[in-house]
Amino acid sequence: MKICVLVKEVPDAAVQKRIDPDTMRLDRSGEKNLNPFDTHAIETALQIKEGGAIPVEEVVAVTMGPDSAVRALHKAVALGADRSVHLSDDALVGSDVCATGYALAKVLEPESPDLVLLGQQSDDGECYTIGAVVADHLKMPSLTQVVKLDVADGKLRCERQAEYGYDTVEVELPAVISVGDAINEPRYPSLKAIMGAKKKPLDAKATADAGIDSGMVGEPGSKTAVLALNPPPAKQAGEIIEDEDTNETVEKIVAWLDERKLL
Amino acid sequence: MDFELSDEQRLLRDTVREFARGEVAPVAEELDRTKSFPYEIVAKMGDLGLMGIPFPPEYGGGGADTLSYVLAVEELARVDSSVCITMAAHTSLGTMPIHLWGTDEQRSEWLPQLCGGKRLAAFGLTEPEAGSDAGNVRTTAKLEGGEWVVNGAKQFITNAGTEISGCVSITAVTGKTNGRKEISNLVVPTGTPGYEAGEPYRKMGWNASDTRPLAFQDCRVPEANLLGRRGDGFKNFLHILDGGRIGVAAMGVGLAQGALDEALAYAKQRQAFGQPISKFQAIQMKIADLSAQIEAARLLTWRAALEKDAGRSFTLTAAQAKLITGRLAVRASEEAVQIHGGYGYIEEYPVCRFYRDAKILTIGEGTDEVQQMVIARQLGC
């Protein structure tokens, strides 16, 4: 079995995010890091490999991004991926989710993975959708927001976070699965693995190498038009219930929850 | 001049940062309050390779450079100085002499278990009457029947009294040459009869780190436990202290940065007179000054590390860095407490611990006055 993990370089969580008003895109300058959700996807892949229920020949980290994105791949292989693929090309700049999903699918095609894993969301764009787009191009089933995953008899049994509780879904391989951060506790890369990261194979590809139609990526290939961007509305002030008599307080809280049909 | 970190340095720094936040920060207050040695954290750091960063991979070390080590120390001290000094004293004081002057046998015996964090190494230089005047060693070692017989006492020794302490490298007078004391280094394994670690000190800070006096009474170790050449002990240990200063300087940078992190976060959240106190100029000036001074201190410390890695003399820069960063750590933690107001005096906030932990940085591994002496001497005074 071969597992490909899609990873992304994102602005570090400590960096305050802002939209560049000129480009209407997220300002991605400053410190960057591997998307934290993707570290859970890598951990999932490593646990399948180490679990031994199904032999895993290879875990391959795949990214699309500028030169600096190679650092996200270094971290991925330091965490335990066996090799990595870096898709980078000026023609890709400005790709929206659909264009990015198409480009990533073109890189994945020749790899013929049995399983594609990714974090359910990126820490920057937070679209949650890239997995579904990739799956559509690869003609594979897709599951999102998976928080538990077991491999058995060549199938996956997944628990998917739903609005209320969990859905248990069985899916045939190959498949594209996006995972939530509740699925596992990612390991830290060891110093030895960090020092050895650059020794693992890294395959750099341009759009032409991957057979990507340049008209379907970058700004020309992106159909998303950003008309306006606004900060999220300020949170409404909550209701504070003073605890004078605990029985009364409990009643008030229950009534409050009941009113909103939360019980 | 290149201020860019390598990919490996950056990844190590980020990893230790995440480790410090994820594994150390949640227990730092409790470890300090209960004065508990951080065994679990040391084991985890050992697994990650953080207990042997600059040592050769063939002996289980990380094979990383001094700057990588500095980055790791900074990130740990930013969160907890007790954990940090445990790692730093183990690495640049305890293990380094065995790496630098050990025979193949000594290195094969000790380095793998020390680098893996299975055992801890200590450095026994300071004595009741030999602190800044480190040459005034009273501990003696006499060669008798193929064994060194050690008698004397050491004090303020880190890492010698834990359940996983492996050995201490000491200085001892092994004779006289031309009327002068001949000082040599010996490795004394924990558990050797006649070698005992005393009760832990009651300290102002660094509460979760292990610091004790050591006593040697007719303690016998094999002749082969001589570390380095006989008579080179004092010179060799001064060299270790030179390098150790870079680590302690990194602790100062890290602690100051941690104090600023806390102060900034608090100032943005604490409201007074209808706005966050970070909007008041009096607070802004403190934060701005600290930020500028920390960056300057960091660059000086990094430069000392780069000089060491380049094989150049780093005595001057390391002493300058140690002098600047210790004082900065004290000032930064004091300002951070001040910004927290009354809450800064309460132990629930980390700045209270930072304030107590900072003071030793102007004393340990050479007092400020010794650094000034070293610097003045380097300048030709």
XYZ file of C-alpha atoms in Angstrom:
644
model
C 0.000 0.000 0.000
C 1.191 3.479 -0.811
C -0.005 6.485 1.180
C 0.325 10.022 -0.135
C -0.098 12.857 2.355
C -0.952 16.315 1.071
C 0.790 18.989 3.107
C 0.877 22.764 2.985
C 3.141 25.492 4.234
C 1.121 28.102 6.111
C 1.881 31.237 8.130
C 2.892 30.276 11.667
C -0.015 30.206 14.105
C 1.684 32.953 16.136
C 1.645 35.355 13.166
C -1.334 37.693 13.128
C -3.220 37.087 9.881
C -4.161 39.912 7.536
C -5.542 40.249 4.045
C -3.419 42.191 1.576
C -5.930 44.760 0.226
C -4.070 45.016 -3.114
C -4.209 41.338 -4.023
C -7.241 40.403 -1.889
C -5.187 37.434 -0.779
C -3.897 36.413 2.591
C -0.585 38.051 3.428
C 1.673 35.012 3.744
C 4.875 36.837 4.670
C 6.654 36.181 7.942
C 7.340 32.945 9.822
C 5.847 29.839 8.286
C 5.236 26.318 9.408
C 3.754 23.037 8.238
C -0.033 23.273 8.485
C -0.775 21.807 11.946
C -3.723 19.756 10.623
C -1.420 18.105 8.109
C 0.824 16.857 10.921
C -2.193 14.823 12.059
C -2.514 13.393 8.536
C 1.173 12.413 8.556
C 0.757 10.848 11.987
C -2.244 8.885 10.680
C -0.150 7.554 7.802
C 2.709 6.610 10.127
C 0.375 4.842 12.537
C -1.110 2.786 9.683
C 2.432 1.919 8.583
C 3.619 1.056 12.085
C 0.352 -0.686 13.026
C 1.149 -3.516 10.629
C -2.491 -4.452 9.865
C -1.667 -3.766 6.236
C 1.832 -3.499 4.785
C 2.701 0.067 3.775
C 5.568 0.339 1.322
C 5.780 4.079 1.257
C 4.504 7.303 2.756
C 4.968 10.185 0.322
C 4.482 13.846 1.286
C 3.193 16.047 -1.542
C 2.911 19.813 -1.609
C 2.232 22.636 -4.008
C 3.768 25.965 -3.102
C 6.634 28.406 -3.557
C 10.308 27.555 -2.972
C 9.955 28.048 0.772
C 7.350 25.238 0.878
C 10.226 22.804 0.700
C 10.547 23.379 4.460
C 7.097 21.899 4.999
C 8.330 18.817 3.128
C 11.480 18.651 5.251
C 9.313 18.605 8.330
C 7.069 15.942 6.793
C 10.000 13.623 6.092
C 11.566 14.449 9.481
C 8.291 13.263 11.014
C 8.608 10.007 9.105
C 7.447 10.286 5.484
C 9.787 8.318 3.205
C 10.105 10.879 0.413
C 8.452 14.009 -0.897
C 7.221 15.718 -4.058
C 7.256 19.490 -4.486
C 5.108 21.047 -7.209
C 6.247 24.584 -7.801
C 5.808 26.882 -10.781
C 5.134 30.578 -11.358
C 2.122 29.490 -13.436
C 0.488 28.204 -10.238
C 0.499 31.543 -8.411
C -3.044 32.671 -7.632
C -4.653 29.232 -7.967
C -7.951 28.927 -6.135
C -9.157 25.754 -4.416
C -10.426 24.107 -7.617
C -7.247 24.888 -9.567
C -5.061 23.726 -6.675
C -7.058 20.510 -6.335
C -6.673 19.823 -10.041
C -2.913 20.459 -9.934
C -2.414 18.257 -6.878
C -4.477 15.477 -8.492
C -2.196 15.612 -11.546
C 0.821 15.125 -9.275
C -0.888 12.268 -7.432
C -2.021 10.411 -10.596
C 1.358 8.870 -11.493
C 1.942 7.959 -7.861
C -1.209 5.745 -7.920
C -1.704 5.980 -4.162
C -3.985 3.552 -2.327
C -4.759 6.230 0.195
C -4.490 10.012 0.112
C -4.532 11.726 3.488
C -4.645 15.413 4.328
C -5.570 17.741 7.178
C -9.242 18.695 7.105
C -8.404 22.387 6.844
C -5.425 24.629 6.307
C -4.524 27.082 9.014
C -4.582 29.951 6.522
C -7.309 29.605 3.869
C -9.477 27.249 5.955
C -11.518 26.088 2.952
C -11.938 22.471 4.164
C -12.572 21.459 0.569
C -9.299 20.586 -1.138
C -9.628 16.867 -0.368
C -12.995 16.642 -2.097
C -11.680 18.437 -5.189
C -8.671 16.136 -5.407
C -10.913 13.077 -4.947
C -13.204 14.252 -7.727
C -10.302 14.496 -10.183
C -8.894 11.134 -9.098
C -12.370 9.538 -9.190
C -11.945 8.289 -5.665
C -14.391 8.396 -2.771
C -13.754 11.198 -0.318
C -14.396 11.518 3.384
C -13.800 14.663 5.376
C -13.281 15.485 9.063
C -12.345 11.930 9.995
C -11.388 11.504 13.661
C -10.883 7.728 13.796
C -9.600 5.441 11.107
C -9.040 1.685 10.994
C -7.795 -0.415 8.121
C -9.334 -3.874 7.761
C -9.767 -6.230 4.784
C -8.536 -3.614 2.360
C -11.238 -1.214 3.492
C -11.247 1.772 5.793
C -13.607 2.140 8.681
C -13.800 5.800 9.568
C -15.530 7.843 12.184
C -16.450 11.175 10.797
C -17.253 14.147 12.963
C -20.824 15.177 12.233
C -22.844 18.068 13.549
C -24.243 15.807 16.268
C -22.001 12.901 17.217
C -20.171 10.739 14.700
C -20.947 8.953 11.458
C -19.257 5.591 11.015
C -18.477 5.089 7.349
C -16.833 2.216 5.538
C -14.977 3.168 2.404
C -13.216 1.150 -0.310
C -9.646 1.975 -1.244
C -8.298 3.933 -2.948
C -9.779 6.954 -1.194
C -9.065 10.519 -0.164
C -9.491 11.164 3.551
C -9.184 14.456 5.377
C -8.556 14.162 9.106
C -9.395 16.349 12.078
C -7.001 17.160 14.882
C -8.820 14.859 17.300
C -7.613 11.790 15.372
C -4.246 11.530 17.085
C -1.437 13.304 18.904
C 1.311 13.981 16.348
C 4.846 13.043 17.357
C 7.737 15.498 17.442
C 10.481 14.939 14.889
C 13.676 13.692 16.536
C 16.933 15.588 16.099
C 18.326 12.607 14.209
C 15.396 12.700 11.784
C 15.746 16.475 11.405
C 19.445 16.145 10.579
C 18.666 13.369 8.082
C 15.650 15.036 6.419
C 17.583 16.348 3.443
C 18.920 12.882 2.679
C 15.436 11.613 1.813
C 14.478 11.895 -1.869
C 12.719 15.095 -2.889
C 11.196 15.259 -6.347
C 10.773 18.838 -7.618
C 8.197 19.214 -10.370
C 7.041 22.099 -12.561
C 3.580 22.166 -14.149
C 4.896 20.699 -17.420
C 6.509 17.753 -15.582
C 3.181 16.888 -14.017
C 1.215 17.272 -17.272
C -0.751 20.177 -15.832
C -2.706 22.302 -18.299
C -1.443 25.780 -17.388
C -4.743 27.269 -18.509
C -6.465 25.424 -15.680
C -4.265 26.796 -12.907
C -3.013 30.138 -11.615
C -5.099 33.257 -12.014
C -6.335 32.388 -15.540
C -7.504 28.972 -14.388
C -9.183 30.165 -11.213
C -12.851 30.957 -11.408
C -13.091 32.389 -7.926
C -13.440 36.167 -7.914
C -13.052 37.860 -4.567
C -15.370 40.838 -4.513
C -14.989 41.953 -0.942
C -13.492 40.812 2.300
C -14.770 41.676 5.715
C -13.646 40.822 9.207
C -15.939 38.349 10.985
C -18.725 40.053 12.944
C -17.831 40.798 16.538
C -19.094 38.224 19.010
C -22.239 39.238 20.819
C -21.868 39.768 24.504
C -22.748 36.549 26.306
C -25.185 36.227 29.144
C -23.564 35.950 32.556
C -25.514 34.044 35.190
C -24.323 34.880 38.697
C -24.156 31.835 40.950
C -26.024 32.954 44.054
C -28.061 29.813 44.623
C -26.615 26.803 42.774
C -29.989 25.067 42.289
C -31.395 28.200 40.771
C -28.310 28.653 38.602
C -28.623 25.127 37.228
C -32.273 25.735 36.410
C -31.402 28.945 34.613
C -28.687 27.241 32.561
C -30.989 24.335 31.669
C -33.743 26.757 30.667
C -31.264 28.743 28.556
C -30.077 25.592 26.762
C -33.657 24.341 26.345
C -34.755 27.626 24.768
C -32.123 27.141 22.089
C -33.045 23.470 21.641
C -29.571 22.401 22.706
C -30.811 19.661 25.029
C 26.755 38.298 6.799
C 24.042 35.690 6.881
C 21.315 35.936 9.494
C 19.301 33.083 8.003
C 19.094 29.880 9.997
C 19.589 26.648 8.083
C 16.531 24.460 7.475
C 17.750 22.016 10.132
C 18.313 24.785 12.698
C 14.895 26.250 12.002
C 13.175 22.878 12.253
C 14.978 22.033 15.479
C 14.053 25.419 16.943
C 10.390 24.983 15.955
C 10.353 21.443 17.324
C 11.800 22.456 20.691
C 9.408 25.415 20.766
C 6.445 23.082 20.249
C 7.864 20.585 22.727
C 8.382 23.281 25.368
C 4.855 24.602 24.904
C 3.211 21.217 24.625
C 5.113 19.116 27.157
C 6.905 21.470 29.547
C 4.635 24.513 29.965
C 1.644 22.527 31.323
C 3.722 21.058 34.192
C 6.272 23.840 34.840
C 4.334 25.451 37.675
C 3.763 22.142 39.463
C 7.368 20.967 39.078
C 8.557 24.273 40.531
C 6.063 24.286 43.380
C 6.736 20.680 44.389
C 10.471 20.909 43.654
C 10.188 17.747 41.552
C 12.881 16.666 39.147
C 11.403 16.423 35.610
C 12.146 12.730 34.941
C 9.420 12.277 32.312
C 10.466 15.360 30.395
C 14.125 14.338 30.457
C 13.155 10.902 29.102
C 11.150 12.494 26.293
C 13.996 14.887 25.513
C 16.347 11.922 25.427
C 14.116 10.134 22.911
C 14.060 13.235 20.720
C 17.841 13.568 20.822
C 17.785 16.788 22.853
C 20.130 15.480 25.572
C 23.070 15.139 23.198
C 22.613 17.807 20.523
C 26.266 18.673 19.708
C 27.824 15.211 20.066
C 28.797 12.830 17.251
C 26.029 10.618 15.833
C 28.258 7.525 16.129
C 28.011 7.931 19.904
C 24.278 8.611 19.862
C 24.556 12.385 19.617
C 22.709 14.693 17.254
C 25.752 15.851 15.315
C 24.367 19.399 15.301
C 26.330 22.633 15.669
C 26.579 25.013 18.611
C 24.008 27.387 17.138
C 21.478 24.524 17.004
C 22.207 23.821 20.655
C 21.762 27.519 21.474
C 18.374 27.574 19.717
C 17.186 24.561 21.703
C 18.376 26.089 24.989
C 16.645 29.392 24.163
C 13.324 27.693 23.489
C 13.438 25.630 26.688
C 14.446 28.601 28.873
C 11.642 30.583 27.310
C 9.252 28.239 29.102
C 11.130 26.657 32.028
C 14.621 27.306 33.360
C 14.765 24.194 35.573
C 14.252 21.847 32.639
C 16.609 23.959 30.583
C 19.506 23.936 33.065
C 19.096 20.183 33.496
C 19.633 19.748 29.770
C 22.271 22.490 29.441
C 24.417 21.451 32.427
C 24.190 17.841 31.275
C 25.287 18.763 27.759
C 27.819 21.566 27.879
C 29.269 20.860 31.342
C 28.711 17.199 32.152
C 29.008 15.391 28.826
C 31.310 17.796 26.978
C 34.541 16.923 28.892
C 34.021 13.221 28.156
C 33.398 14.033 24.483
C 36.420 16.346 24.222
C 39.019 14.517 26.285
C 37.686 11.017 26.829
C 39.507 7.990 25.470
C 37.656 5.796 22.969
C 36.740 3.507 25.864
C 35.414 6.378 27.991
C 33.438 7.810 25.096
C 31.974 4.410 24.158
C 31.039 3.731 27.754
C 29.422 7.062 28.560
C 28.335 9.029 25.507
C 25.547 6.744 24.210
C 23.726 6.584 27.544
C 24.305 10.291 28.245
C 23.222 11.448 24.765
C 20.117 9.273 24.989
C 19.138 10.867 28.303
C 19.214 7.470 30.055
C 21.832 8.799 32.459
C 22.803 12.341 33.455
C 26.281 13.796 33.639
C 27.451 16.348 36.199
C 30.436 18.691 36.336
C 32.274 18.976 39.630
C 34.444 22.074 39.694
C 33.094 24.412 42.390
C 34.189 23.790 45.962
C 33.437 25.584 49.225
C 36.646 27.579 48.735
C 36.937 27.408 44.967
C 34.159 29.324 43.198
C 35.284 32.205 41.015
C 38.802 31.275 42.159
C 38.336 27.866 40.553
C 42.043 27.050 40.728
C 41.930 26.901 44.513
C 40.920 23.236 44.390
C 41.254 21.344 47.677
C 39.923 17.986 46.497
C 42.801 15.555 46.078
C 43.288 12.342 44.146
C 46.237 10.098 44.952
C 47.285 7.195 42.774
C 47.491 4.065 44.938
C 47.779 0.557 43.505
C 46.305 1.431 40.127
C 43.440 3.448 41.613
C 42.767 7.096 42.270
C 41.773 7.743 45.851
C 39.651 10.868 45.946
C 39.074 13.002 49.030
C 37.327 16.342 49.229
C 34.053 18.146 48.606
C 32.278 19.879 45.736
C 29.278 22.164 45.919
C 26.439 23.648 43.848
C 26.615 20.638 41.505
C 23.782 20.126 39.017
C 22.457 16.663 38.038
C 24.545 14.562 40.464
C 21.791 13.427 42.825
C 18.948 12.214 40.603
C 17.803 8.614 40.131
C 19.407 8.661 36.693
C 22.676 10.420 37.525
C 25.480 8.507 35.808
C 28.737 10.220 36.591
C 30.470 13.417 37.586
C 33.612 14.810 35.995
C 35.664 16.513 38.692
C 38.807 18.527 39.144
C 41.240 17.231 41.757
C 44.798 17.977 42.804
C 46.858 15.002 41.665
C 50.267 16.254 42.739
C 52.697 19.143 42.481
C 54.878 20.157 39.566
C 57.497 22.869 40.101
C 55.864 23.791 43.389
C 52.479 24.380 41.707
C 49.326 22.337 42.120
C 48.854 19.758 39.410
C 45.133 19.633 38.678
C 43.604 16.765 36.706
C 40.119 15.592 35.730
C 38.574 12.312 36.787
C 35.284 10.617 35.946
C 33.561 9.341 39.075
C 30.552 7.069 38.407
C 27.490 7.522 40.606
C 27.365 4.784 43.212
C 31.122 4.503 43.656
C 31.730 3.763 47.365
C 33.000 6.857 49.147
C 31.217 9.236 46.739
C 27.985 10.708 48.030
C 25.653 13.431 46.893
C 24.254 15.395 49.840
C 20.797 16.831 50.438
C 19.491 19.168 47.725
C 19.956 22.870 48.381
C 16.972 25.081 49.151
C 17.294 27.526 46.283
C 15.762 30.848 45.256
C 14.831 29.379 41.883
C 15.569 26.514 39.476
C 13.438 24.528 41.912
C 12.881 21.508 39.690
C 16.562 21.072 38.901
C 18.869 18.918 41.019
C 21.608 20.858 42.858
C 23.630 19.313 45.691
C 26.956 19.256 47.507
C 29.154 16.218 46.834
C 31.448 14.478 49.298
C 34.390 12.185 48.460
C 35.858 10.115 51.247
C 38.558 7.615 50.230
C 36.580 7.173 47.054
C 38.462 4.799 44.729
C 38.124 4.868 40.945
C 40.294 3.011 38.401
C 43.389 4.768 37.085
C 41.741 4.672 33.646
C 39.112 7.148 34.890
C 41.604 9.974 34.393
C 39.968 12.305 31.854
C 42.399 14.005 29.504
C 46.085 14.412 30.290
C 47.273 14.478 33.868
C 47.878 18.100 34.863
C 45.583 19.555 32.149
C 42.542 19.590 34.414
C 42.343 23.273 35.193
C 43.003 24.438 31.638
C 40.511 21.916 30.276
C 37.759 22.912 32.670
C 38.247 26.605 31.894
C 37.744 25.689 28.250
C 34.515 23.874 29.184
C 33.334 26.973 31.066
C 34.035 29.124 27.996
C 31.684 26.965 25.956
C 29.207 26.615 28.799
C 28.868 30.391 28.866
C 27.315 30.312 25.418
C 24.666 27.930 26.732
C 23.997 30.054 29.811
C 23.841 33.170 27.615
C 21.199 31.376 25.523
C 19.312 30.674 28.755
C 19.346 34.414 29.491
C 18.016 35.230 26.023
C 15.347 32.543 26.335
C 14.231 33.584 29.806
C 14.083 37.258 28.793
C 12.079 36.327 25.687
C 9.721 34.187 27.763
C 9.225 37.058 30.224
C 8.461 39.401 27.325
C 6.028 36.865 25.783
C 4.136 36.688 29.067
C 4.213 40.444 29.653
C 2.989 41.206 26.146
C 0.153 38.685 26.296
C -0.917 39.993 29.703
C -0.694 43.649 28.670
C -2.961 43.049 25.686
C -5.566 41.294 27.771
C -5.511 43.273 31.044
C -7.931 46.177 31.048
C -7.435 49.373 33.061
C -9.197 52.711 32.693
C -11.308 51.232 29.907
C -8.575 49.908 27.636
C -5.914 47.193 27.502
C -2.836 48.353 29.401
C -0.787 47.668 26.231
C -2.303 50.920 24.925
C -0.545 52.928 27.642
C 2.760 54.451 26.646
C 4.392 53.554 29.973
C 3.816 49.854 29.225
C 4.685 50.183 25.541
C 8.086 51.704 26.355
C 8.987 48.823 28.645
C 7.940 46.267 26.036
C 9.706 48.067 23.184
C 12.954 48.415 25.150
C 12.941 44.774 26.162
C 12.248 43.620 22.625
C 15.200 45.640 21.260
C 17.578 44.521 24.005
C 16.608 40.866 23.668
C 17.270 40.914 19.927
C 20.711 42.491 20.478
C 21.572 39.953 23.181
C 20.374 37.109 20.963
C 22.619 38.172 18.093
C 25.649 38.451 20.388
C 24.960 34.959 21.731
C 24.521 33.538 18.230
C 27.787 35.161 17.211
C 29.624 33.452 20.062
C 28.128 30.148 18.877
C 29.163 30.805 15.276
C 32.714 31.692 16.378
C 32.919 28.430 18.303
C 31.659 26.448 15.309
C 34.123 28.214 13.027
C 36.931 27.099 15.340
C 37.860 30.672 16.218
C 38.551 31.997 19.713
C 35.209 32.773 21.315
C 36.315 33.571 24.870
C 35.663 37.313 24.534
C 32.310 37.053 22.775
C 31.049 34.291 25.078
C 31.942 36.366 28.168
C 30.306 39.456 26.656
C 27.186 37.479 25.816
C 27.024 35.914 29.274
C 27.421 39.326 30.956
C 24.758 41.019 28.828
C 22.186 38.228 28.868
C 22.265 37.482 32.602
C 21.591 41.087 33.457
C 18.951 41.305 30.753
C 17.158 38.223 32.093
C 17.014 39.781 35.561
C 15.741 43.102 34.197
C 13.277 41.547 31.747
C 11.703 39.323 34.390
C 11.490 42.260 36.781
C 9.747 44.406 34.165
C 7.449 41.518 33.295
C 6.436 41.233 36.959
C 5.929 45.006 37.049
C 3.658 44.880 33.985
C 1.619 42.141 35.669
C 1.152 44.385 38.731
C -0.040 42.503 41.802
C -0.631 39.339 39.772
C 3.071 39.233 38.969
C 3.770 38.648 42.637
C 1.471 35.626 42.686
C 2.920 32.229 41.812
C 0.103 31.314 39.414
C 1.667 33.532 36.793
C 4.891 32.251 35.198
C 6.636 35.638 35.481
C 6.870 35.151 39.232
C 8.933 31.975 38.650
C 10.918 33.678 35.875
C 11.900 36.433 38.316
C 13.227 33.899 40.830
C 14.927 31.816 38.129
C 16.687 34.770 36.502
C 19.051 35.843 39.264
C 21.347 32.817 39.065
C 22.190 33.806 35.478
C 24.374 36.677 36.749
C 26.170 34.243 39.075
C 26.391 30.693 37.683
C 29.147 29.646 35.263
C 31.141 32.733 36.157
C 29.717 35.740 37.982
C 29.271 39.034 36.168
C 32.455 40.168 37.886
C 34.368 37.197 36.491
C 32.985 37.904 33.012
C 34.181 41.500 33.354
C 37.597 40.189 34.403
C 37.712 37.869 31.383
C 36.598 40.626 29.027
C 39.086 43.165 30.419
C 41.892 40.624 30.144
C 40.936 39.884 26.531
C 41.080 43.608 25.839
C 44.644 43.733 27.129
C 44.099 45.219 30.593
